[in-house]
mmCIF file of C-alpha atoms (C1' of nucleotides) in Angstrom:
data_model
loop_
_atom_site.group_PDB
_atom_site.id
_atom_site.type_symbol
_atom_site.label_atom_id
_atom_site.label_comp_id
_atom_site.label_asym_id
_atom_site.label_seq_id
_atom_site.Cartn_x
_atom_site.Cartn_y
_atom_site.Cartn_z
ATOM 1 C CA MET A 1 82.509 80.424 78.006
ATOM 2 C CA LYS A 2 86.119 81.384 77.814
ATOM 3 C CA ILE A 3 88.551 80.960 80.482
ATOM 4 C CA GLU A 4 90.799 84.043 80.899
ATOM 5 C CA PRO A 5 94.308 83.037 80.587
ATOM 6 C CA THR A 6 95.717 86.212 82.062
ATOM 7 C CA PRO A 7 93.409 87.481 85.015
ATOM 8 C CA VAL A 8 92.619 90.695 84.385
ATOM 9 C CA SER A 9 91.269 90.952 87.954
ATOM 10 C CA THR A 10 94.518 90.482 89.455
ATOM 11 C CA TYR A 11 95.448 94.115 89.750
ATOM 12 C CA SER A 12 91.820 95.030 90.018
ATOM 13 C CA SER A 13 91.595 93.091 93.533
ATOM 14 C CA ILE A 14 94.618 95.103 94.527
ATOM 15 C CA TYR A 15 92.973 98.480 93.730
ATOM 16 C CA GLN A 16 89.790 97.413 95.399
ATOM 17 C CA ILE A 17 91.698 96.642 98.582
ATOM 18 C CA VAL A 18 93.672 100.064 98.406
ATOM 19 C CA ARG A 19 90.285 101.961 97.884
ATOM 20 C CA GLN A 20 89.226 100.527 101.333
ATOM 21 C CA ILE A 21 91.983 102.144 103.151
ATOM 22 C CA PRO A 22 90.452 104.982 105.244
ATOM 23 C CA HIS A 23 91.444 108.598 105.415
ATOM 24 C CA GLY A 24 94.222 109.131 108.034
ATOM 25 C CA LYS A 25 95.342 105.433 107.856
ATOM 26 C CA VAL A 26 98.038 103.622 106.014
ATOM 27 C CA ALA A 27 98.676 99.925 104.818
ATOM 28 C CA THR A 28 101.627 98.032 103.723
ATOM 29 C CA TYR A 29 102.304 96.318 100.550
ATOM 30 C CA GLY A 30 102.201 93.032 102.053
ATOM 31 C CA GLN A 31 99.312 93.571 103.797
ATOM 32 C CA VAL A 32 97.359 94.878 100.577
ATOM 33 C CA ALA A 33 98.826 91.509 99.016
ATOM 34 C CA ASP A 34 97.345 89.392 101.831
ATOM 35 C CA LEU A 35 93.814 90.976 101.749
ATOM 36 C CA ALA A 36 93.910 90.399 97.852
ATOM 37 C CA SER A 37 94.517 86.879 98.344
ATOM 38 C CA LEU A 38 98.220 87.278 96.983
ATOM 39 C CA TYR A 39 100.325 86.011 99.853
ATOM 40 C CA GLY A 40 103.855 86.589 99.434
ATOM 41 C CA LYS A 41 103.399 88.856 96.298
ATOM 42 C CA ALA A 42 104.181 92.241 97.667
ATOM 43 C CA ARG A 43 106.087 93.471 94.804
ATOM 44 C CA LEU A 44 102.866 92.852 92.711
ATOM 45 C CA VAL A 45 101.178 95.369 94.694
ATOM 46 C CA GLY A 46 104.047 98.002 94.168
ATOM 47 C CA TYR A 47 103.863 97.022 90.446
ATOM 48 C CA ALA A 48 100.152 97.786 90.334
ATOM 49 C CA LEU A 49 100.544 101.110 91.996
ATOM 50 C CA TYR A 50 103.446 102.146 89.543
ATOM 51 C CA ARG A 51 100.529 101.896 86.904
ATOM 52 C CA VAL A 52 98.143 103.940 89.003
ATOM 53 C CA ASP A 53 97.573 107.488 87.499
ATOM 54 C CA ILE A 54 98.687 110.146 89.881
ATOM 55 C CA LEU A 55 95.309 111.853 89.677
ATOM 56 C CA SER A 56 93.484 108.795 90.207
ATOM 57 C CA ASP A 57 90.738 108.161 92.948
ATOM 58 C CA ILE A 58 92.592 105.246 94.056
ATOM 59 C CA PRO A 59 94.478 106.473 97.496
ATOM 60 C CA TRP A 60 97.784 104.996 96.411
ATOM 61 C CA HIS A 61 99.783 107.228 98.821
ATOM 62 C CA ARG A 62 98.311 105.063 101.666
ATOM 63 C CA VAL A 63 100.329 102.184 100.965
ATOM 64 C CA ILE A 64 103.867 102.294 102.197
ATOM 65 C CA ASN A 65 106.395 99.561 103.321
ATOM 66 C CA ALA A 66 106.450 97.321 106.331
ATOM 67 C CA GLN A 67 109.097 99.293 107.794
ATOM 68 C CA GLY A 68 106.836 102.384 107.907
ATOM 69 C CA GLU A 69 108.479 104.183 105.114
ATOM 70 C CA ILE A 70 107.727 105.549 101.955
ATOM 71 C CA SER A 71 109.437 103.488 99.330
ATOM 72 C CA GLN A 72 111.619 105.878 97.247
ATOM 73 C CA SER A 73 112.750 105.355 93.748
ATOM 74 C CA PRO A 74 114.017 107.597 91.097
ATOM 75 C CA ALA A 75 111.371 105.798 88.647
ATOM 76 C CA ARG A 76 108.760 107.520 90.483
ATOM 77 C CA TYR A 77 109.807 110.971 89.564
ATOM 78 C CA GLY A 78 108.982 112.751 92.575
ATOM 79 C CA ALA A 79 105.610 110.994 93.435
ATOM 80 C CA ASP A 80 107.176 109.757 96.442
ATOM 81 C CA ALA A 81 107.516 113.329 97.714
ATOM 82 C CA LEU A 82 104.060 113.826 97.081
ATOM 83 C CA GLN A 83 103.033 110.936 98.791
ATOM 84 C CA ARG A 84 104.701 112.261 101.860
ATOM 85 C CA SER A 85 102.975 115.676 101.793
ATOM 86 C CA ARG A 86 99.437 114.028 101.324
ATOM 87 C CA LEU A 87 99.986 111.733 104.050
ATOM 88 C CA GLU A 88 100.857 114.776 106.521
ATOM 89 C CA GLN A 89 97.763 116.456 105.055
ATOM 90 C CA GLU A 90 95.858 113.590 106.507
ATOM 91 C CA GLY A 91 97.334 114.023 109.959
ATOM 92 C CA ILE A 92 99.952 111.366 109.809
ATOM 93 C CA GLU A 93 103.134 112.248 111.437
ATOM 94 C CA PHE A 94 106.674 111.317 110.516
ATOM 95 C CA SER A 95 109.635 110.605 112.795
ATOM 96 C CA PRO A 96 112.767 112.210 112.361
ATOM 97 C CA GLU A 97 113.818 109.288 110.604
ATOM 98 C CA GLU A 98 111.062 109.988 107.858
ATOM 99 C CA LYS A 99 108.952 106.833 109.406
ATOM 100 C CA VAL A 100 105.411 106.467 110.296
ATOM 101 C CA ASN A 101 104.570 104.869 113.461
ATOM 102 C CA LEU A 102 102.645 101.955 112.328
ATOM 103 C CA ARG A 103 101.297 100.792 115.754
ATOM 104 C CA LYS A 104 99.133 104.112 115.421
ATOM 105 C CA TYR A 105 98.397 104.637 111.993
ATOM 106 C CA LEU A 106 98.246 101.023 110.425
ATOM 107 C CA TRP A 107 94.943 100.051 109.072
ATOM 108 C CA ARG A 108 93.204 97.283 110.777
ATOM 109 C CA PRO A 109 90.409 96.120 108.504
ATOM 110 C CA SER A 110 87.278 94.773 110.173
ATOM 111 C CA LEU A 111 86.999 91.168 110.015
ATOM 112 C CA ASN A 112 83.313 90.975 109.218
ATOM 113 C CA SER A 113 83.248 93.076 106.368
ATOM 114 C CA GLU A 114 84.466 90.314 104.038
ATOM 115 C CA ASP A 115 84.908 86.600 104.533
ATOM 116 C CA ARG A 116 88.792 86.685 105.329
ATOM 117 C CA GLU A 117 90.840 83.986 106.938
ATOM 118 C CA ILE A 118 93.583 84.938 109.492
ATOM 119 C "C1'" DG B 1 113.007 82.691 74.601
ATOM 120 C "C1'" DT B 2 116.254 84.364 78.506
ATOM 121 C "C1'" DC B 3 117.621 87.940 81.815
ATOM 122 C "C1'" DG B 4 117.948 91.636 85.106
ATOM 123 C "C1'" DT B 5 115.355 94.818 87.560
ATOM 124 C "C1'" DG B 6 112.232 96.472 91.143
ATOM 125 C "C1'" DA B 7 106.688 101.617 94.992
ATOM 126 C "C1'" DC B 8 108.375 94.260 98.807
ATOM 127 C "C1'" DT B 9 109.017 91.105 102.780
ATOM 128 C "C1'" DC B 10 110.896 87.783 106.039
ATOM 129 C "C1'" DG B 11 114.177 85.110 108.425
ATOM 130 C "C1'" DA B 12 118.815 84.074 109.441
ATOM 131 C "C1'" DT B 13 123.376 86.208 110.183
ATOM 132 C "C1'" DA C 1 120.885 97.720 114.049
ATOM 133 C "C1'" DA C 2 122.494 96.500 109.721
ATOM 134 C "C1'" DT C 3 123.154 93.322 105.721
ATOM 135 C "C1'" DC C 4 122.082 89.233 102.808
ATOM 136 C "C1'" DG C 5 119.658 85.709 100.405
ATOM 137 C "C1'" DA C 6 115.834 83.741 98.661
ATOM 138 C "C1'" DG C 7 110.828 83.928 97.330
ATOM 139 C "C1'" DC C 8 107.707 86.601 94.440
ATOM 140 C "C1'" DC C 9 106.200 87.940 89.378
ATOM 141 C "C1'" DA C 10 105.297 91.351 85.632
ATOM 142 C "C1'" DC C 11 107.903 93.887 82.368
ATOM 143 C "C1'" DG C 12 111.174 95.590 79.206
ATOM 144 C "C1'" DA C 13 115.596 95.148 76.570
#
DNA sequence: GTCGTGACTCGAT
DNA sequence: AATCGAGCCACGA
């Protein structure tokens, strides 16, 4: 029985959480990190999503930053624009400032679906 | 091996 | 409201 020096499951747990975000809702990077037992490691979530194929079944577009904005970066080569149109397609509205109303659209996972601590 | 960078976040100025 | 600094950690140069 070997111990994995590098937990392959680190990113897997992130993807597992992202998969649970329902249609028409969004989650923040920090929120996903928390749910994946990675408190304070929001950057890791961004990094994990960077590796996701754009055509993947993982709903990567439902993850935005804590300010309700789509995180833009030249490194995304336009994937950020696609993210916006996908969210609009799901009925999510953007303010004139290109922000999402988190009070309205933030995903609130049910507590009894997993054993989580608050 | 070190160093800088980044799809982040939070609290303090 | 805007900016700053620190904490975070995988990755590439």
